[in-house]
Short mmCIF file of N, CA and C in Angstrom, two decimals:
data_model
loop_
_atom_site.label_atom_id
_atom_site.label_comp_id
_atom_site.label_asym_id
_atom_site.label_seq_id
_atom_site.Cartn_x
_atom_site.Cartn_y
_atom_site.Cartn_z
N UNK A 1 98.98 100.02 113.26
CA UNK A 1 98.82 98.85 112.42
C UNK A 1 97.86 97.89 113.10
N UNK A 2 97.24 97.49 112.30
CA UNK A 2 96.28 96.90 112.83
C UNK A 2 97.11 95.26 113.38
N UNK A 3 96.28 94.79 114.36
CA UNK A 3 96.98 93.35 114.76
C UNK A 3 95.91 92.04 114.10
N UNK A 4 96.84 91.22 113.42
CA UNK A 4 96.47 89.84 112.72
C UNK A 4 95.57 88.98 113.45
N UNK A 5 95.36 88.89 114.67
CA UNK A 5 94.46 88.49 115.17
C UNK A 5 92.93 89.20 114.90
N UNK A 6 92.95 90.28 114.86
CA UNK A 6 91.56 91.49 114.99
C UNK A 6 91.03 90.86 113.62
N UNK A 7 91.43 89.63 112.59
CA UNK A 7 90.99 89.51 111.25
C UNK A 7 90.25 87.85 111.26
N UNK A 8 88.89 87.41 110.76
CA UNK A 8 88.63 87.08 110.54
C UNK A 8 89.86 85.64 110.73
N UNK A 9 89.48 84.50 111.09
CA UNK A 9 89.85 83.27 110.78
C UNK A 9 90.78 82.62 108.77
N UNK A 10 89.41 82.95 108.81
CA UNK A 10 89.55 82.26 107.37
C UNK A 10 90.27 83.65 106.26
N UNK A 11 90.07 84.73 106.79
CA UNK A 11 90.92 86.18 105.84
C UNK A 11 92.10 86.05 106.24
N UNK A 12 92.80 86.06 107.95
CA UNK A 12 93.60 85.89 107.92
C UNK A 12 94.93 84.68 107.28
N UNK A 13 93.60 83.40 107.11
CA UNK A 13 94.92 82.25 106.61
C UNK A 13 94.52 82.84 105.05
N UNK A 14 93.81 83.53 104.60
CA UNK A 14 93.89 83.48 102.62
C UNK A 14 94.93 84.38 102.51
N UNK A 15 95.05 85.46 103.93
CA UNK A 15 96.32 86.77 103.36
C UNK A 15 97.57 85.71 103.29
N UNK A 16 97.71 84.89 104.61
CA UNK A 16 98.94 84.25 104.83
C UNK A 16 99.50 83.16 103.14
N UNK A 17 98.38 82.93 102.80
CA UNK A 17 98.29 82.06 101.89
C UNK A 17 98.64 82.77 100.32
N UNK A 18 97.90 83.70 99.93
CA UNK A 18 98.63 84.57 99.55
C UNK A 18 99.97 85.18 99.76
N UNK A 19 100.08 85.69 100.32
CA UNK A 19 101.75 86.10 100.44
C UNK A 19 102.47 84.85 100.13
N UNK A 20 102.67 83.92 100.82
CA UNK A 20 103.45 82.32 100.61
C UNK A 20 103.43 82.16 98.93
N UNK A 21 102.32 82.62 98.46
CA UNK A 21 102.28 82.46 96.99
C UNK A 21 102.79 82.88 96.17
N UNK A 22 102.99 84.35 96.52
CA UNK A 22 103.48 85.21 96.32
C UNK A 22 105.06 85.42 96.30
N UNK A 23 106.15 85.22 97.45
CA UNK A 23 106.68 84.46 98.01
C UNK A 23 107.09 83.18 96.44
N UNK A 24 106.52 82.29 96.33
CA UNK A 24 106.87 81.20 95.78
C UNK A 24 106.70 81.58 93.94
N UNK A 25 106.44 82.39 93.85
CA UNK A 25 106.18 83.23 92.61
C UNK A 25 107.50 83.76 91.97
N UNK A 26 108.08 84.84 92.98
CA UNK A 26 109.03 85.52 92.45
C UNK A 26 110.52 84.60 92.88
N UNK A 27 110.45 83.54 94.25
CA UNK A 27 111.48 82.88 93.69
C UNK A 27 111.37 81.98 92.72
N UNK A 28 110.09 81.64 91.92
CA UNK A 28 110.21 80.50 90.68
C UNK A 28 110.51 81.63 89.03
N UNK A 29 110.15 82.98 89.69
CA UNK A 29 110.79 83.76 88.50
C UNK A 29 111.77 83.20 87.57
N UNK A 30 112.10 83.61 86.35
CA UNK A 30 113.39 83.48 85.83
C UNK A 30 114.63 84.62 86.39
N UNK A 31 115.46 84.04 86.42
CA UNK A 31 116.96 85.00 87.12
C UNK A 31 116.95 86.16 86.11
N UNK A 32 116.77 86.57 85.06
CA UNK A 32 116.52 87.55 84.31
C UNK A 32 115.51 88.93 84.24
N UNK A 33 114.08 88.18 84.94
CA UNK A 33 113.03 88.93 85.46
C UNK A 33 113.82 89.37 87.17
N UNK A 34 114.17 88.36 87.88
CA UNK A 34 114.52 88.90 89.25
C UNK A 34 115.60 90.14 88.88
N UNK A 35 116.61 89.83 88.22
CA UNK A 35 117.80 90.45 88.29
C UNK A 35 117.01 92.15 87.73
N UNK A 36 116.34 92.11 86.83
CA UNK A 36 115.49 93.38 86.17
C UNK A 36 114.81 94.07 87.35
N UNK A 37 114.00 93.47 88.10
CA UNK A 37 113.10 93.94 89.22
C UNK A 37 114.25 94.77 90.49
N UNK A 38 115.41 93.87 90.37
CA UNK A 38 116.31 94.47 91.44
C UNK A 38 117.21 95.99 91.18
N UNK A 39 117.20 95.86 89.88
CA UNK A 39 117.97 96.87 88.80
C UNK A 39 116.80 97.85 88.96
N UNK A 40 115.81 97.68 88.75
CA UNK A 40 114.19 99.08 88.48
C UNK A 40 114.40 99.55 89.92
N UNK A 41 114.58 98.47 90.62
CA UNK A 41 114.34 98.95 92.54
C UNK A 41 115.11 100.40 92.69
N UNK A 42 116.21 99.61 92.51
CA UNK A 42 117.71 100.34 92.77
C UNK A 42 117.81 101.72 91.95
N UNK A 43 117.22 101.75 90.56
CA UNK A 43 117.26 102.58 89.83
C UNK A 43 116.42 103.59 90.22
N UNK A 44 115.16 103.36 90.83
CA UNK A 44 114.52 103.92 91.64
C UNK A 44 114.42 104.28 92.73
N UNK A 45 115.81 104.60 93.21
CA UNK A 45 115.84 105.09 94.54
C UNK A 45 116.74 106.19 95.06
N UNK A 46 116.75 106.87 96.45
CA UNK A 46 117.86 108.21 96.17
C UNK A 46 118.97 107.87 96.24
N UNK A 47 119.01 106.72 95.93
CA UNK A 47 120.32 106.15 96.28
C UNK A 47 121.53 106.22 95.02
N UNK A 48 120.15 105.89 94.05
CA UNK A 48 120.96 105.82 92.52
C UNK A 48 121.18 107.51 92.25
N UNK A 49 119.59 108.03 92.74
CA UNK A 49 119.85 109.61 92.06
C UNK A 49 121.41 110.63 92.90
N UNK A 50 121.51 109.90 93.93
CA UNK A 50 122.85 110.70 94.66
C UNK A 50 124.20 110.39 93.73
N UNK A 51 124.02 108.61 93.84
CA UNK A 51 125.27 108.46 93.18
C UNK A 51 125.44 108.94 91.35
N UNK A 52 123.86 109.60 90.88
CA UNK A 52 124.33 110.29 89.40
C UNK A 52 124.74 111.74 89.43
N UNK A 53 124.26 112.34 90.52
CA UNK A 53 124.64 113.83 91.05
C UNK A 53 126.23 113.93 91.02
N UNK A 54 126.47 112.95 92.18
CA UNK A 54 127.88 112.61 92.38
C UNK A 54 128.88 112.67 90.94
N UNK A 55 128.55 111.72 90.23
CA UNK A 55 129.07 111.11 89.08
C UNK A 55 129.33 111.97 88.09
N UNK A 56 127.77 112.09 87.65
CA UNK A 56 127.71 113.64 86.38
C UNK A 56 128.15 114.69 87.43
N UNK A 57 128.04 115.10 87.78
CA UNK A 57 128.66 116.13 88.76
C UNK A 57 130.28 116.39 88.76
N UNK A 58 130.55 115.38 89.49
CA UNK A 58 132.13 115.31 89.16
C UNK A 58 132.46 115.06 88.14
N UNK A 59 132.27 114.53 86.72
CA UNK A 59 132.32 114.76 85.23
C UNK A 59 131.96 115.95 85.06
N UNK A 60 131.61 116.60 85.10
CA UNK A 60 131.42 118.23 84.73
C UNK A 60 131.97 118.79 85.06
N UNK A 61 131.85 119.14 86.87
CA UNK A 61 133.20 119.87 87.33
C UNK A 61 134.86 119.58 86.83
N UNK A 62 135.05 118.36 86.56
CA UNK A 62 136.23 118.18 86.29
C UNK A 62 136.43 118.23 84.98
N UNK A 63 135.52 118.69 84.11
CA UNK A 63 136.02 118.90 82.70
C UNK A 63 135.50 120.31 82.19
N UNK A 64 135.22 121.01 83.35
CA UNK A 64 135.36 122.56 82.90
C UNK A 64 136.36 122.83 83.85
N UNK A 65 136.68 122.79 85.26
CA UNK A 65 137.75 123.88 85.59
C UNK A 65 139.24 122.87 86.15
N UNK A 66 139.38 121.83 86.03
CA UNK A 66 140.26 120.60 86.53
C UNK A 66 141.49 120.21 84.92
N UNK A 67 142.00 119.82 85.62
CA UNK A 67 142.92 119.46 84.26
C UNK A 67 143.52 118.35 84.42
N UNK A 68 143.55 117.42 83.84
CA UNK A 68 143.61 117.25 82.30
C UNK A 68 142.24 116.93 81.98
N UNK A 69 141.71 117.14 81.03
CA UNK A 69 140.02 117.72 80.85
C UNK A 69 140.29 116.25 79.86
N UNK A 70 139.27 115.19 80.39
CA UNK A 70 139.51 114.18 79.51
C UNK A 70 138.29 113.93 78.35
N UNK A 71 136.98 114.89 78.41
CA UNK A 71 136.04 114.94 78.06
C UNK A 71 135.65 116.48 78.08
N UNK A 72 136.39 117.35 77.42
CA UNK A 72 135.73 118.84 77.11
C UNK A 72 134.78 119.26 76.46
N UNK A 73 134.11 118.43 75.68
CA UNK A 73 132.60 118.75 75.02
C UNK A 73 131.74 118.12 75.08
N UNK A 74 131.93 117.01 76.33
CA UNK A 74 131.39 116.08 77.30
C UNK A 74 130.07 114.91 75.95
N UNK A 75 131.04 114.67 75.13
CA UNK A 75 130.53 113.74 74.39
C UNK A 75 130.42 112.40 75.20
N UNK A 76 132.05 111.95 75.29
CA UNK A 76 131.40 111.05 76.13
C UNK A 76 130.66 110.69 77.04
N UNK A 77 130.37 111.96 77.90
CA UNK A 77 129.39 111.73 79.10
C UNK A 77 127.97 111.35 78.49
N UNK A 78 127.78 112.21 77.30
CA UNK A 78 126.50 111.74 76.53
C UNK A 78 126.26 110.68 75.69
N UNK A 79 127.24 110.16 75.44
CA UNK A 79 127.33 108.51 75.00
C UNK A 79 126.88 107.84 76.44
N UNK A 80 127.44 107.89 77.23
CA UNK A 80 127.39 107.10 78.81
C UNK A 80 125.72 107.17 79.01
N UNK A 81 125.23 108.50 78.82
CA UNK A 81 123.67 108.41 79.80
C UNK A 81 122.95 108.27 78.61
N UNK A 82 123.42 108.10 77.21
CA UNK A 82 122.33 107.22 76.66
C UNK A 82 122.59 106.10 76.26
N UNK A 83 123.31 105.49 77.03
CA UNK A 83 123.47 103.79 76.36
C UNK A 83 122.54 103.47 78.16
N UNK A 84 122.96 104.55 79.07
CA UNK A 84 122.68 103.87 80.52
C UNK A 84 121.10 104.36 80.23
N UNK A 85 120.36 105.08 79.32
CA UNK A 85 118.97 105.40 79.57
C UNK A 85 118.60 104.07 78.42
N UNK A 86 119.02 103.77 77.96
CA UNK A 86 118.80 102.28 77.22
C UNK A 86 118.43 101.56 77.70
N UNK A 87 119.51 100.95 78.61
CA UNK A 87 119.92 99.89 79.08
C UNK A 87 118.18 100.04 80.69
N UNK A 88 118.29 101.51 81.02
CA UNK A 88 117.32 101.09 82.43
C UNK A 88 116.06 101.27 81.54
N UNK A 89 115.68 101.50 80.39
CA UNK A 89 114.65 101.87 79.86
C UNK A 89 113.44 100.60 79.88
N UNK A 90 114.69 99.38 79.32
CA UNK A 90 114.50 98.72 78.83
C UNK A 90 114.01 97.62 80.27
N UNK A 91 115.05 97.99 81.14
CA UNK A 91 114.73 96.96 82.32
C UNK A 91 113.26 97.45 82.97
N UNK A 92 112.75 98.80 83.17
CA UNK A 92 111.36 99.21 83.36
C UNK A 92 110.81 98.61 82.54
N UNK A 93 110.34 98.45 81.62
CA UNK A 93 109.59 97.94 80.80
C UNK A 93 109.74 96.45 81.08
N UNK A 94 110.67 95.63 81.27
CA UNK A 94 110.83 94.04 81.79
C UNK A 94 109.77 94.11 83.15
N UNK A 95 109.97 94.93 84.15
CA UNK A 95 109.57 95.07 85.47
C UNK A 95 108.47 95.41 84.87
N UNK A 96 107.69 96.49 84.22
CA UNK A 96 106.21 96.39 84.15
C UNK A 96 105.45 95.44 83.57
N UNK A 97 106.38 94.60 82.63
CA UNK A 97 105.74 93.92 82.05
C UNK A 97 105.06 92.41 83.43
N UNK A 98 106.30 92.29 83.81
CA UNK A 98 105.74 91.57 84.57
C UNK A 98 104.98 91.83 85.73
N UNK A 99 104.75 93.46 86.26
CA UNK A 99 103.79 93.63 86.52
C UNK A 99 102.41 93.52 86.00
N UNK A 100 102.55 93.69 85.00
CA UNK A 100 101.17 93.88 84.79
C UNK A 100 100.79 92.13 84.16
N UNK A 101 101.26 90.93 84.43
CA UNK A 101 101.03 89.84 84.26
C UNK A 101 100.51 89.80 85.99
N UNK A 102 101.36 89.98 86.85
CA UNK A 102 100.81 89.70 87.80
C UNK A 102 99.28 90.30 88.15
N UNK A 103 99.27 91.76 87.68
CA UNK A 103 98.09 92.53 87.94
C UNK A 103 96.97 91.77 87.20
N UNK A 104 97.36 91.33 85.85
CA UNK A 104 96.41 90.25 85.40
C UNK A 104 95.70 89.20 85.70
N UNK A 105 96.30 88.73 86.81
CA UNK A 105 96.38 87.68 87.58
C UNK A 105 95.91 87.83 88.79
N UNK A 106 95.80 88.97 88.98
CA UNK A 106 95.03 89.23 90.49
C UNK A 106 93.68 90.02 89.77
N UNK A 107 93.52 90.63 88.58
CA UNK A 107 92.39 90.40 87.82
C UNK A 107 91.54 89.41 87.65
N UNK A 108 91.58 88.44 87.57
CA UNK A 108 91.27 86.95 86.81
C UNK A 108 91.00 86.64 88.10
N UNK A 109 91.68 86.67 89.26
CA UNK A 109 91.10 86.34 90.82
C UNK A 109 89.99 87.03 91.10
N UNK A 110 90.24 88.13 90.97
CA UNK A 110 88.71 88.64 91.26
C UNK A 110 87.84 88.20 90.79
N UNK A 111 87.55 88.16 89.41
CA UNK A 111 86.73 87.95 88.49
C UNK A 111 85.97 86.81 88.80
N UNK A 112 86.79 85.62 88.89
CA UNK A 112 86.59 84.35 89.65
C UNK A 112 85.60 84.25 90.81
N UNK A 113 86.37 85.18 91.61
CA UNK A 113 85.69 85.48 93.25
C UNK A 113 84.50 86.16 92.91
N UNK A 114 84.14 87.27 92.08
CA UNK A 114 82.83 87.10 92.29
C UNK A 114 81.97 86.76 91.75
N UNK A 115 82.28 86.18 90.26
CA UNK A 115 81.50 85.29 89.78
C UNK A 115 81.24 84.17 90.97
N UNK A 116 81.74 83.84 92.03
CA UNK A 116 81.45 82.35 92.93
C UNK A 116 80.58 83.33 93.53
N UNK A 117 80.80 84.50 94.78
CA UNK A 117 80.09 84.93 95.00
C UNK A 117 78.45 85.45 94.61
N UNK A 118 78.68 86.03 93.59
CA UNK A 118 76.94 85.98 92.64
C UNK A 118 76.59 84.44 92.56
N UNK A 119 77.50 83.77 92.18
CA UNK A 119 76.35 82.31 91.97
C UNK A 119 75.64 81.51 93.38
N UNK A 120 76.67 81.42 94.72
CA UNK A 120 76.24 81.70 95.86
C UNK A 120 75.03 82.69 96.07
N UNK A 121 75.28 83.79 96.23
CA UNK A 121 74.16 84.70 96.40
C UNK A 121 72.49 84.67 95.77
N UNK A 122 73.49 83.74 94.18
CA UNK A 122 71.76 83.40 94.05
C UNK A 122 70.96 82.13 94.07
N UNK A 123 72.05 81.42 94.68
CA UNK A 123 71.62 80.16 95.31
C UNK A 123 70.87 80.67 96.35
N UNK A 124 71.45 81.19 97.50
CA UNK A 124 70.95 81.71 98.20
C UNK A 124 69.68 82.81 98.58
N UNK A 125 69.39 83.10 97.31
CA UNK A 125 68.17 83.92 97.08
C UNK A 125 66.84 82.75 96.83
N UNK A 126 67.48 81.71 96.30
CA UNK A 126 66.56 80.73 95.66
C UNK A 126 65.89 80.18 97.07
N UNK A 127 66.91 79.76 98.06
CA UNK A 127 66.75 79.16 98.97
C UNK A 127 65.65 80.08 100.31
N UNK A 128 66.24 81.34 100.32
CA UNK A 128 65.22 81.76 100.96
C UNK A 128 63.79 82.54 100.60
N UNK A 129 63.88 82.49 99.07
CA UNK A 129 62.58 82.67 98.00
C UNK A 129 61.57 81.10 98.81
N UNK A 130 62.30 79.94 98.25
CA UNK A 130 61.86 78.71 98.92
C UNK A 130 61.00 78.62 100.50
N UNK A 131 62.05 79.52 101.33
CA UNK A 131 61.58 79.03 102.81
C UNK A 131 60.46 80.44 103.08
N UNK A 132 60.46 81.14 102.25
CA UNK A 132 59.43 82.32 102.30
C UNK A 132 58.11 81.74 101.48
N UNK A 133 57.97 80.96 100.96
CA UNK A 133 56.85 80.04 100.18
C UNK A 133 56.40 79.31 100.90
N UNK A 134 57.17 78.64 101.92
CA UNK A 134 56.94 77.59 102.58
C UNK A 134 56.13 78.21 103.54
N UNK A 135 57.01 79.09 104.67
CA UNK A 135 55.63 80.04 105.51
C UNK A 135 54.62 80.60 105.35
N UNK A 136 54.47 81.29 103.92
CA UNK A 136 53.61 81.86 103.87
C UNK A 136 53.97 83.18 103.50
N UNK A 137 55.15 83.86 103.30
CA UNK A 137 55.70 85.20 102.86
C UNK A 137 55.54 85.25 101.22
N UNK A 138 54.84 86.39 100.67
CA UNK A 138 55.20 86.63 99.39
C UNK A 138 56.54 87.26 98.99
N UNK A 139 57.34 86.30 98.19
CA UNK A 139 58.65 87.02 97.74
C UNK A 139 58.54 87.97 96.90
N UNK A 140 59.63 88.79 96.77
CA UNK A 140 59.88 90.00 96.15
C UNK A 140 58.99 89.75 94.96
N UNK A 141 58.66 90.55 94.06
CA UNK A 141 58.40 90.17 92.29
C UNK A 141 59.82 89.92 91.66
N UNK A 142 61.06 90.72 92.01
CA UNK A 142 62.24 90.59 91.26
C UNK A 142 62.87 89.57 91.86
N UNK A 143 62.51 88.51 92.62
CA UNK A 143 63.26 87.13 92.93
C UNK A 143 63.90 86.69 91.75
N UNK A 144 63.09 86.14 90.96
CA UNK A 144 63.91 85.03 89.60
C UNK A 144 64.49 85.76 89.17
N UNK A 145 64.78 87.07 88.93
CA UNK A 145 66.11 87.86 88.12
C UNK A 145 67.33 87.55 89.24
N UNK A 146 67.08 87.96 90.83
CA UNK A 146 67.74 87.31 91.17
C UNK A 146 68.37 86.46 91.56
N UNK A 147 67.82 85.56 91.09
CA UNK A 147 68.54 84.01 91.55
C UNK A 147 68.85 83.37 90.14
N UNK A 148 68.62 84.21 88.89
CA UNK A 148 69.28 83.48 87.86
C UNK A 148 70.86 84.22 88.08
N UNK A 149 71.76 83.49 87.06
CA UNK A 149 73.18 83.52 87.11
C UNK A 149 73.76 84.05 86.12
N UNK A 150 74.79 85.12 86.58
CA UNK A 150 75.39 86.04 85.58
C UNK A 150 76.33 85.60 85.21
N UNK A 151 76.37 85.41 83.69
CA UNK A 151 77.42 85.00 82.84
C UNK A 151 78.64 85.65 82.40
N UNK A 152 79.58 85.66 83.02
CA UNK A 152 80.79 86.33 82.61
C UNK A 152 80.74 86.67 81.41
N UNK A 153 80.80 85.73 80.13
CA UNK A 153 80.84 85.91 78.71
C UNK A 153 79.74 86.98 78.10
N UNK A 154 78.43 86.71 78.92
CA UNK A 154 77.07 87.65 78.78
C UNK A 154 77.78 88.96 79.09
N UNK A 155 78.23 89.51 79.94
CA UNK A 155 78.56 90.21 80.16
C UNK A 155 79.11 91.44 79.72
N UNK A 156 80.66 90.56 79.20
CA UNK A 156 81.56 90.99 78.64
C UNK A 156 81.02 91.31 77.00
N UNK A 157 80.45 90.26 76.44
CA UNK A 157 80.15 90.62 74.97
C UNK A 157 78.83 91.72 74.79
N UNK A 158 78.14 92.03 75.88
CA UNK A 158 77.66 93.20 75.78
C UNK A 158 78.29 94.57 76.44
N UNK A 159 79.09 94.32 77.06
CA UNK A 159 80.52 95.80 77.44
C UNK A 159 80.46 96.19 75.45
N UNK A 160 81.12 94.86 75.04
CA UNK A 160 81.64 94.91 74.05
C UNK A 160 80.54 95.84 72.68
N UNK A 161 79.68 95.35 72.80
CA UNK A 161 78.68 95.95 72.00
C UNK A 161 78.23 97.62 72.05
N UNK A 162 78.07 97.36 73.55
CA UNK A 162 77.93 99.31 73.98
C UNK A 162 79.23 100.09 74.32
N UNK A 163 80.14 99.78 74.45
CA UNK A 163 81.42 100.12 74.39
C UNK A 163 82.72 100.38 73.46
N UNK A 164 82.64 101.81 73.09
CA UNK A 164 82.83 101.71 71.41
C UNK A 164 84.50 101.46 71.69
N UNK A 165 84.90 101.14 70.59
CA UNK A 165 86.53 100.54 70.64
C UNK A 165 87.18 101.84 71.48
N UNK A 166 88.67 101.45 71.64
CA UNK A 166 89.71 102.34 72.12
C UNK A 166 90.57 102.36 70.71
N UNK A 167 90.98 103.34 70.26
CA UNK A 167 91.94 103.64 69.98
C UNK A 167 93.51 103.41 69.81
N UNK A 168 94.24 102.90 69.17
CA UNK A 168 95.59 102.75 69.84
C UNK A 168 96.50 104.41 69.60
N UNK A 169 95.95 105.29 69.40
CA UNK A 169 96.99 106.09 69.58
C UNK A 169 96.40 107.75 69.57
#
């Protein structure tokens, strides 16, 4: 593992800063989203799959060769694992959902970040287009393409144009 020192100044306080955020995120959750995320965890682990082995397991064995057979055509067992495939179906889908708000959200960060970055960069193209004029250097021919500024919206509404729809199904 790498050690926290070996990182940049300013990367290391944005990770720290991040996480804290992160951190302050899921305890401002609603108790409904937490309680779901803890339920998907759990549901997802060998922990749950032992204790259904266990469970259906010993429901089976004990209602083919055990007596008093309280479930012999093991209806009820199949009432049980589909009210329980309901019930976790439903909590995955809570948990992705709010995954994928967060993933949205660390989308929209990027997006951000390098839109600042390109507009930097072509500040910065401008500037040393500038100090290459000043000495005496001929700049590139493709300078002014790069130092004008890319428009997110430009962008996107031409994705949109050459990018034929999706489908929903």
């Amino acid at each position: 593992m790498n050690d926290p020192r070996d990182l940049n100044g300013a990367l290391a306080d944005n990770i720290h800063r991040l996480a804290e955020r992160q951190r302050r995120v899921e305890a401002d959750a609603p108790w409904s989203d937490r309680l779901a995320g803890r339920i998907t965890a759990f549901t997802g682990s060998m922990l749950f799959v032992g204790l259904h082995l266990t469970f259906f397991g010993g429901w089976i064995v004990w209602n083919l060769w055990l007596s008093p057979r309280f479930d012999p055509t093991f209806v009820v067992l199949a009432m049980i694992a589909s009210v329980e495939a309901i019930f976790l179906s439903t909590f995955v889908l809570i948990s992705q959902n709010r995954m994928g708000a967060q993933a949205q959200a660390r989308a929209d960060l990027d997006l951000h970040i390098n839109l600042l970055a390109e507009h930097e960069l072509s500040r910065l193209t401008a500037l040393v287009r500038q100090i290459a004029e000043r000495v005496g250097v001929e700049p590139p021919a493709d300078t002014a393409e790069i130092e004008r500024d890319v428009r997110a919206e430009d962008v996107l509404d031409t994705l949109d144009q050459v990018t034929p729809p999706q489908s929903a199904g």
